[in-house]
Short mmCIF file of C-alpha atoms in Angstrom, two decimals:
data_model
loop_
_atom_site.label_atom_id
_atom_site.label_comp_id
_atom_site.label_asym_id
_atom_site.label_seq_id
_atom_site.Cartn_x
_atom_site.Cartn_y
_atom_site.Cartn_z
CA MET A 1 -1.87 -53.98 -11.44
CA VAL A 2 -2.08 -53.09 -7.50
CA LYS A 3 1.53 -51.71 -7.74
CA ASN A 4 0.35 -49.37 -10.78
CA ARG A 5 -2.83 -48.72 -8.68
CA THR A 6 -5.17 -49.99 -11.22
CA VAL A 7 -8.21 -52.63 -11.27
CA ASP A 8 -9.56 -54.68 -14.14
CA TRP A 9 -13.21 -56.00 -13.79
CA ALA A 10 -12.36 -59.08 -11.71
CA LEU A 11 -10.52 -56.75 -9.02
CA ALA A 12 -13.37 -54.16 -8.97
CA GLU A 13 -15.88 -56.91 -8.27
CA TYR A 14 -13.71 -58.19 -5.47
CA MET A 15 -13.15 -54.66 -4.07
CA ALA A 16 -16.79 -53.96 -4.10
CA PHE A 17 -17.89 -57.18 -2.35
CA GLY A 18 -14.97 -56.88 0.21
CA SER A 19 -15.71 -53.43 1.29
CA LEU A 20 -19.40 -54.42 1.53
CA LEU A 21 -18.62 -57.29 3.56
CA LYS A 22 -16.40 -55.32 5.74
CA GLU A 23 -19.57 -53.03 6.57
CA GLY A 24 -21.59 -56.11 7.65
CA ILE A 25 -23.41 -56.69 4.20
CA HIS A 26 -24.15 -60.42 3.41
CA ILE A 27 -23.31 -60.76 -0.13
CA ARG A 28 -24.80 -64.01 -2.06
CA LEU A 29 -23.60 -64.89 -5.73
CA SER A 30 -25.29 -67.92 -7.53
CA GLY A 31 -25.51 -68.94 -11.16
CA GLN A 32 -23.93 -71.30 -13.65
CA ASP A 33 -20.06 -71.41 -13.05
CA VAL A 34 -20.02 -68.44 -10.81
CA GLU A 35 -17.26 -69.78 -8.59
CA ARG A 36 -14.76 -69.81 -11.17
CA GLY A 37 -16.60 -67.17 -13.65
CA THR A 38 -17.75 -68.14 -16.86
CA PHE A 39 -14.57 -66.57 -18.48
CA SER A 40 -12.20 -67.91 -15.79
CA HIS A 41 -11.92 -64.34 -14.39
CA ARG A 42 -13.25 -64.63 -10.86
CA HIS A 43 -11.86 -67.87 -8.80
CA HIS A 44 -13.65 -66.97 -5.54
CA VAL A 45 -13.44 -70.55 -4.60
CA LEU A 46 -10.00 -72.39 -4.32
CA HIS A 47 -10.02 -76.27 -4.37
CA ASP A 48 -7.60 -78.34 -2.73
CA GLN A 49 -6.01 -80.64 -5.36
CA ASN A 50 -5.25 -83.50 -2.86
CA VAL A 51 -8.41 -83.45 -0.69
CA ASP A 52 -11.54 -84.17 -2.49
CA LYS A 53 -14.29 -81.32 -1.74
CA ARG A 54 -12.08 -79.49 0.63
CA ILE A 55 -12.46 -75.81 -0.45
CA CYS A 56 -11.58 -72.18 0.65
CA ILE A 57 -13.41 -69.05 0.10
CA PRO A 58 -10.75 -66.39 0.73
CA MET A 59 -13.21 -63.63 0.75
CA ASN A 60 -14.75 -65.12 4.02
CA HIS A 61 -11.33 -64.23 5.62
CA LEU A 62 -10.67 -60.72 4.85
CA TRP A 63 -11.76 -58.95 8.06
CA PRO A 64 -12.63 -59.82 11.68
CA ASN A 65 -16.21 -59.96 12.30
CA GLN A 66 -17.24 -59.40 8.76
CA ALA A 67 -20.41 -60.43 7.04
CA PRO A 68 -20.58 -63.88 5.35
CA TYR A 69 -19.83 -64.21 1.31
CA THR A 70 -21.82 -67.09 -0.25
CA VAL A 71 -20.99 -68.07 -3.47
CA CYS A 72 -22.41 -71.27 -5.25
CA ASN A 73 -22.61 -72.62 -8.79
CA SER A 74 -26.37 -73.54 -9.43
CA SER A 75 -28.22 -76.25 -11.39
CA LEU A 76 -28.94 -75.64 -15.03
CA SER A 77 -32.36 -74.24 -14.44
CA GLU A 78 -32.44 -70.58 -14.65
CA TYR A 79 -36.12 -70.62 -14.22
CA GLY A 80 -35.82 -72.37 -10.68
CA VAL A 81 -32.61 -70.57 -9.62
CA LEU A 82 -33.68 -67.10 -10.50
CA GLY A 83 -37.00 -67.80 -8.73
CA PHE A 84 -35.16 -68.93 -5.51
CA GLU A 85 -32.71 -65.91 -5.53
CA LEU A 86 -35.35 -63.58 -6.09
CA GLY A 87 -37.34 -64.96 -2.90
CA PHE A 88 -33.95 -64.79 -1.04
CA ALA A 89 -33.69 -61.17 -1.89
CA MET A 90 -37.29 -60.49 -0.68
CA ALA A 91 -36.51 -62.30 2.62
CA SER A 92 -33.30 -60.56 3.07
CA PRO A 93 -33.68 -56.94 1.77
CA ASN A 94 -30.25 -56.00 3.36
CA ALA A 95 -28.18 -58.74 1.69
CA LEU A 96 -26.67 -58.08 -1.79
CA VAL A 97 -28.05 -60.93 -3.77
CA LEU A 98 -26.84 -61.40 -7.31
CA TRP A 99 -27.64 -64.11 -10.01
CA GLU A 100 -25.18 -64.25 -12.94
CA ALA A 101 -26.30 -65.87 -16.33
CA GLN A 102 -23.63 -67.83 -17.80
CA PHE A 103 -24.21 -65.85 -20.97
CA GLY A 104 -26.71 -63.00 -21.22
CA ASP A 105 -29.03 -64.61 -23.29
CA PHE A 106 -29.52 -67.67 -20.86
CA HIS A 107 -32.32 -65.60 -18.83
CA ASN A 108 -34.58 -66.47 -21.84
CA THR A 109 -35.60 -69.55 -20.01
CA ALA A 110 -36.35 -67.55 -16.81
CA GLN A 111 -38.48 -65.16 -18.59
CA CYS A 112 -41.52 -65.77 -16.65
CA ILE A 113 -39.77 -64.80 -13.44
CA ILE A 114 -38.53 -61.74 -14.90
CA ASP A 115 -41.94 -60.77 -16.60
CA GLN A 116 -44.25 -61.80 -13.79
CA PHE A 117 -42.08 -60.90 -10.68
CA ILE A 118 -38.95 -58.80 -11.34
CA CYS A 119 -40.38 -56.29 -13.86
CA PRO A 120 -43.67 -55.44 -12.30
CA GLY A 121 -42.76 -56.56 -8.61
CA GLN A 122 -43.41 -53.35 -6.88
CA ALA A 123 -46.49 -52.38 -8.97
CA LYS A 124 -48.10 -55.82 -8.52
CA TRP A 125 -47.14 -57.03 -5.32
CA VAL A 126 -46.21 -53.66 -3.38
CA ARG A 127 -42.85 -55.29 -2.53
CA GLN A 128 -39.47 -53.77 -3.29
CA ASN A 129 -36.74 -56.15 -4.18
CA GLY A 130 -33.10 -55.40 -4.89
CA ILE A 131 -32.08 -58.47 -6.83
CA VAL A 132 -28.95 -57.89 -9.21
CA LEU A 133 -28.96 -59.83 -12.72
CA LEU A 134 -25.50 -60.09 -14.20
CA LEU A 135 -25.93 -60.69 -17.84
CA PRO A 136 -22.84 -61.04 -20.12
CA HIS A 137 -23.30 -59.37 -23.12
CA GLY A 138 -21.37 -58.27 -26.15
CA MET A 139 -20.87 -58.92 -29.85
CA GLU A 140 -17.59 -60.86 -30.00
CA GLY A 141 -18.11 -63.06 -33.13
CA MET A 142 -19.21 -66.02 -30.86
CA GLY A 143 -22.57 -66.71 -32.70
CA PRO A 144 -26.34 -65.89 -31.86
CA GLU A 145 -26.46 -68.23 -28.82
CA HIS A 146 -23.39 -66.36 -26.74
CA SER A 147 -23.82 -62.75 -27.95
CA SER A 148 -26.70 -60.92 -26.67
CA ALA A 149 -28.39 -60.44 -23.25
CA ARG A 150 -31.30 -58.93 -25.15
CA PRO A 151 -31.16 -55.40 -23.61
CA GLU A 152 -34.07 -54.42 -25.87
CA ARG A 153 -36.26 -56.57 -23.93
CA PHE A 154 -35.34 -55.01 -20.45
CA LEU A 155 -35.52 -51.57 -21.78
CA GLN A 156 -38.77 -52.00 -23.30
CA MET A 157 -40.43 -52.91 -20.19
CA CYS A 158 -39.07 -49.91 -18.25
CA ASN A 159 -41.87 -47.64 -17.04
CA ASP A 160 -40.39 -44.05 -17.80
CA ASP A 161 -42.25 -41.86 -20.56
CA PRO A 162 -40.01 -41.14 -23.61
CA ASP A 163 -41.97 -38.14 -24.61
CA VAL A 164 -41.88 -36.15 -21.36
CA PHE A 165 -38.77 -34.19 -19.97
CA PRO A 166 -38.92 -34.56 -16.23
CA LYS A 167 -38.37 -31.99 -13.52
CA LEU A 168 -34.84 -31.83 -12.44
CA ASP A 169 -35.09 -31.40 -8.72
CA ASP A 170 -33.49 -34.10 -6.76
CA PHE A 171 -33.52 -35.62 -10.24
CA ASP A 172 -31.20 -38.68 -10.07
CA VAL A 173 -32.11 -40.14 -6.64
CA ARG A 174 -35.99 -39.33 -7.33
CA GLN A 175 -35.71 -41.10 -10.76
CA LEU A 176 -34.37 -44.10 -9.23
CA TYR A 177 -37.14 -44.24 -6.72
CA GLU A 178 -39.74 -43.98 -9.13
CA CYS A 179 -38.44 -46.41 -11.64
CA ASN A 180 -39.43 -50.07 -11.80
CA TRP A 181 -35.85 -51.28 -12.33
CA ILE A 182 -32.24 -50.02 -13.23
CA VAL A 183 -30.56 -50.88 -16.26
CA VAL A 184 -26.93 -50.17 -16.80
CA ASN A 185 -23.91 -51.09 -19.05
CA CYS A 186 -20.59 -50.07 -17.65
CA SER A 187 -17.68 -49.34 -19.70
CA THR A 188 -15.07 -49.08 -16.69
CA PRO A 189 -14.41 -51.24 -13.86
CA ALA A 190 -14.53 -48.47 -11.41
CA ASN A 191 -18.19 -47.86 -12.39
CA PHE A 192 -19.07 -51.53 -12.12
CA PHE A 193 -17.61 -51.07 -8.45
CA HIS A 194 -19.77 -48.12 -7.78
CA VAL A 195 -23.16 -49.58 -9.21
CA LEU A 196 -22.73 -52.67 -6.95
CA ARG A 197 -22.20 -50.71 -3.90
CA ARG A 198 -24.87 -48.21 -4.62
CA GLN A 199 -27.30 -50.92 -5.06
CA ILE A 200 -27.23 -52.02 -1.65
CA LEU A 201 -26.65 -48.65 0.10
CA LEU A 202 -29.70 -47.02 -1.44
CA PRO A 203 -32.40 -46.50 1.15
CA PHE A 204 -34.92 -48.49 -0.94
CA ARG A 205 -34.73 -51.65 -3.19
CA LYS A 206 -35.00 -51.71 -6.98
CA PRO A 207 -33.81 -54.70 -9.22
CA LEU A 208 -30.70 -53.82 -11.15
CA ILE A 209 -30.06 -55.32 -14.62
CA ILE A 210 -26.27 -55.28 -15.49
CA PHE A 211 -24.85 -56.12 -18.94
CA THR A 212 -21.55 -57.35 -17.88
CA PRO A 213 -18.39 -57.65 -20.21
CA LYS A 214 -16.75 -60.42 -21.80
CA SER A 215 -13.79 -59.34 -23.97
CA LEU A 216 -13.49 -56.34 -21.58
CA LEU A 217 -12.52 -58.47 -18.54
CA ARG A 218 -8.93 -58.63 -20.03
CA HIS A 219 -8.77 -55.68 -22.34
CA PRO A 220 -5.77 -53.55 -21.78
CA GLU A 221 -7.71 -50.14 -21.95
CA ALA A 222 -10.59 -51.41 -19.63
CA ARG A 223 -8.79 -50.52 -16.67
CA SER A 224 -9.71 -48.01 -13.85
CA SER A 225 -7.38 -46.12 -11.28
CA PHE A 226 -7.79 -46.65 -7.45
CA ASP A 227 -8.35 -42.95 -7.46
CA ASP A 228 -11.95 -43.48 -9.07
CA MET A 229 -12.73 -45.69 -6.26
CA LEU A 230 -11.67 -43.38 -3.40
CA PRO A 231 -14.14 -41.80 -0.85
CA GLY A 232 -15.77 -39.02 -2.67
CA THR A 233 -16.36 -40.82 -5.85
CA HIS A 234 -19.43 -42.38 -7.17
CA PHE A 235 -21.19 -44.06 -10.00
CA LEU A 236 -21.13 -41.84 -13.19
CA ARG A 237 -24.46 -42.29 -15.06
CA VAL A 238 -22.69 -40.55 -18.13
CA ILE A 239 -19.16 -40.33 -18.92
CA PRO A 240 -18.33 -37.35 -21.04
CA ASP A 241 -15.52 -37.28 -23.70
CA SER A 242 -12.58 -35.61 -22.12
CA GLY A 243 -10.07 -35.41 -25.02
CA PRO A 244 -9.56 -32.74 -27.87
CA ALA A 245 -13.22 -32.67 -28.75
CA ALA A 246 -14.13 -31.61 -25.19
CA GLN A 247 -11.54 -28.84 -25.34
CA ASN A 248 -13.07 -26.92 -28.49
CA PRO A 249 -16.80 -28.10 -28.50
CA GLU A 250 -17.78 -25.73 -30.95
CA GLN A 251 -15.69 -27.28 -33.60
CA VAL A 252 -17.11 -30.74 -33.11
CA LYS A 253 -18.72 -32.02 -36.10
CA ARG A 254 -20.35 -35.31 -34.66
CA VAL A 255 -21.22 -36.66 -31.00
CA LEU A 256 -21.46 -40.49 -30.90
CA PHE A 257 -23.45 -41.47 -27.98
CA CYS A 258 -23.08 -45.24 -27.18
CA THR A 259 -22.87 -47.49 -24.08
CA GLY A 260 -20.61 -50.54 -22.95
CA LYS A 261 -17.82 -52.47 -25.01
CA VAL A 262 -18.43 -50.57 -28.30
CA TYR A 263 -16.88 -47.37 -26.89
CA TYR A 264 -13.43 -49.12 -27.16
CA ASP A 265 -13.77 -49.92 -30.96
CA LEU A 266 -14.87 -46.43 -31.57
CA THR A 267 -11.92 -44.76 -29.59
CA ARG A 268 -9.51 -46.97 -31.50
CA GLU A 269 -10.91 -46.16 -34.97
CA ARG A 270 -11.15 -42.38 -34.20
CA LYS A 271 -7.56 -42.42 -33.05
CA ALA A 272 -6.62 -44.25 -36.56
CA ARG A 273 -8.69 -41.68 -38.47
CA GLN A 274 -7.08 -38.70 -36.49
CA MET A 275 -10.57 -37.35 -35.74
CA GLU A 276 -10.24 -36.70 -32.12
CA ALA A 277 -11.00 -33.10 -32.46
CA ASP A 278 -13.90 -33.64 -34.96
CA VAL A 279 -15.93 -36.51 -33.16
CA ALA A 280 -16.88 -36.63 -29.33
CA ILE A 281 -17.78 -39.81 -28.03
CA THR A 282 -20.21 -39.86 -25.04
CA ARG A 283 -20.88 -42.95 -22.83
CA VAL A 284 -24.33 -43.76 -21.48
CA GLU A 285 -23.57 -45.89 -18.59
CA GLN A 286 -27.02 -45.78 -16.91
CA LEU A 287 -29.70 -46.57 -19.62
CA SER A 288 -32.56 -46.70 -17.31
CA PRO A 289 -33.56 -44.43 -15.53
CA PHE A 290 -32.55 -42.30 -18.81
CA PRO A 291 -30.19 -39.56 -17.57
CA PHE A 292 -32.10 -36.65 -19.27
CA ASP A 293 -30.34 -34.10 -17.26
CA LEU A 294 -26.73 -35.02 -18.04
CA LEU A 295 -27.39 -35.80 -21.83
CA GLN A 296 -29.13 -32.51 -22.22
CA ARG A 297 -25.82 -30.86 -20.91
CA GLU A 298 -23.97 -32.86 -23.47
CA ALA A 299 -25.87 -31.92 -26.49
CA GLN A 300 -25.63 -28.24 -25.45
CA LYS A 301 -22.06 -28.51 -25.20
CA TYR A 302 -21.54 -29.18 -28.98
CA PRO A 303 -23.99 -26.96 -30.73
CA ALA A 304 -22.71 -27.63 -34.29
CA ALA A 305 -22.51 -31.41 -33.76
CA GLU A 306 -24.70 -34.21 -35.30
CA LEU A 307 -26.15 -36.36 -32.71
CA VAL A 308 -25.53 -40.06 -33.66
CA TRP A 309 -26.46 -43.14 -31.49
CA CYS A 310 -23.96 -46.00 -32.12
CA GLN A 311 -24.49 -49.37 -31.02
CA GLU A 312 -22.85 -52.81 -32.06
CA GLU A 313 -26.38 -54.58 -31.83
CA HIS A 314 -28.65 -54.73 -34.79
CA LYS A 315 -31.02 -51.97 -35.14
CA ASN A 316 -34.10 -53.75 -34.12
CA GLN A 317 -32.27 -54.92 -30.99
CA GLY A 318 -30.03 -53.41 -28.44
CA TYR A 319 -30.62 -49.87 -27.29
CA TYR A 320 -31.59 -47.37 -30.33
CA ASP A 321 -35.57 -47.79 -29.83
CA TYR A 322 -35.28 -46.90 -26.42
CA VAL A 323 -32.68 -44.14 -26.61
CA LYS A 324 -33.69 -42.32 -29.60
CA PRO A 325 -37.12 -40.81 -28.64
CA ARG A 326 -35.83 -39.98 -25.06
CA LEU A 327 -32.85 -38.31 -26.66
CA ARG A 328 -34.98 -36.51 -28.97
CA THR A 329 -37.12 -35.35 -25.87
CA THR A 330 -33.95 -34.09 -24.53
CA ILE A 331 -33.16 -31.78 -27.18
CA ASN A 332 -36.56 -30.78 -27.64
CA ARG A 333 -36.53 -32.62 -30.92
CA ALA A 334 -34.36 -29.92 -32.45
CA LYS A 335 -32.09 -32.36 -34.29
CA PRO A 336 -32.33 -35.75 -35.81
CA VAL A 337 -30.81 -38.71 -33.88
CA TRP A 338 -28.94 -40.74 -36.52
CA TYR A 339 -28.03 -44.40 -36.27
CA ALA A 340 -24.71 -46.13 -36.71
CA GLY A 341 -24.91 -49.89 -36.15
CA ARG A 342 -25.90 -53.18 -37.56
CA GLU A 343 -28.80 -53.41 -39.88
CA PRO A 344 -32.04 -55.15 -38.64
CA ALA A 345 -31.79 -58.96 -38.28
CA ALA A 346 -33.96 -61.80 -36.78
CA ALA A 347 -30.87 -63.48 -35.06
CA PRO A 348 -29.00 -61.52 -32.32
CA ALA A 349 -25.75 -62.03 -34.20
CA THR A 350 -23.91 -64.00 -37.04
CA GLY A 351 -22.26 -67.22 -36.56
CA ASN A 352 -19.40 -66.26 -38.99
CA LYS A 353 -16.38 -64.67 -37.74
CA LYS A 354 -15.63 -62.78 -40.93
CA THR A 355 -19.02 -61.63 -41.35
CA HIS A 356 -18.97 -60.34 -37.80
CA LEU A 357 -15.89 -58.20 -38.60
CA THR A 358 -17.17 -56.81 -41.75
CA GLU A 359 -20.36 -55.81 -40.09
CA LEU A 360 -18.30 -54.17 -37.28
CA GLN A 361 -15.94 -52.31 -39.73
CA ARG A 362 -19.29 -51.13 -41.65
CA LEU A 363 -20.75 -49.71 -38.55
CA LEU A 364 -17.26 -47.90 -37.77
CA ASP A 365 -17.44 -46.56 -41.37
CA MET A 366 -20.77 -45.10 -40.68
CA ALA A 367 -20.05 -43.67 -37.49
CA PHE A 368 -17.02 -41.68 -38.69
CA ASN A 369 -18.19 -40.81 -42.15
CA LEU A 370 -19.30 -37.20 -41.59
CA ASP A 371 -21.25 -37.15 -44.79
CA ALA A 372 -23.05 -40.46 -44.15
CA PHE A 373 -26.44 -38.63 -43.21
CA LYS A 374 -26.34 -35.51 -45.32
CA ASP A 375 -28.80 -36.86 -47.95
CA LEU A 376 -31.18 -38.15 -45.33
CA ALA A 377 -31.45 -34.68 -43.52
#
């Protein structure tokens, strides 16, 4: 990868941490199995196979006079560990403190810490906190207990108004300052790199919720160039389509808005159907605060297109209930915002692989069937 000047997720994380350590910023990462990484992607601690308990943390030996890197596997008490890390971040506001769930939905046993301290922390306690929650998320056919980080819960607790289009002066920074927390779902390693760095380099502190990938960790298309991480580059709240659809936007029939892993499913299906000129795909990387300004620009770019929110989560879960009213506000309610995704369900995911694949194909068929919503208009 280095020879080709590309990075995957693990290397992007390593580069974000390494660059911050060089700048004197202490980084602390804890959670179940974070030293190796739940998906064997990180390997931040090396163990001597001949001498018991003899370890090496290479990231503590990158630069002379660098800041320390603390990485430690935690006990199986999300409630206790997240509460401790929240206190550590409060006491050390100039350190980047991250807690990673083994799977995203494991945060549910720490819900009281999230509900009582992280979400309303500044409003209730008049204290800012920059803790980062890394929550592995994605419908991979792994069953209901290892699929969803429950993004709908975090988005439902965001304090922005879905019915008010905000003033756009100094918009992106002012939004961050006024929100109660930041919620992102990155689709590229470079954006993951940038959002980690932005979190600690901001002149104020807000909690950051990141829905992190599983299969994308090794997906051959989920790579970024070094050029996307050089000085002058930054976190992209929205990634517009850059293919044939963007070259001739007046002819585009549908815009699919999405976030996270489903983007790669959509691009693969669009290519197979040879619909690159008919359907644009826009990635919403930062869900909250909502990027009203950039999505207004995207909607205006495609004047004749239907607007569709596409997600792999079930309709009563995921992002749809959060995104739809805000996207409607963005376009002054001039068009419907249609839905392409799984049907409502009580459980986050099926436990049957065949059913999972059938559901996936059904949502892809809906996303690219240009007549799917004609009878509903």
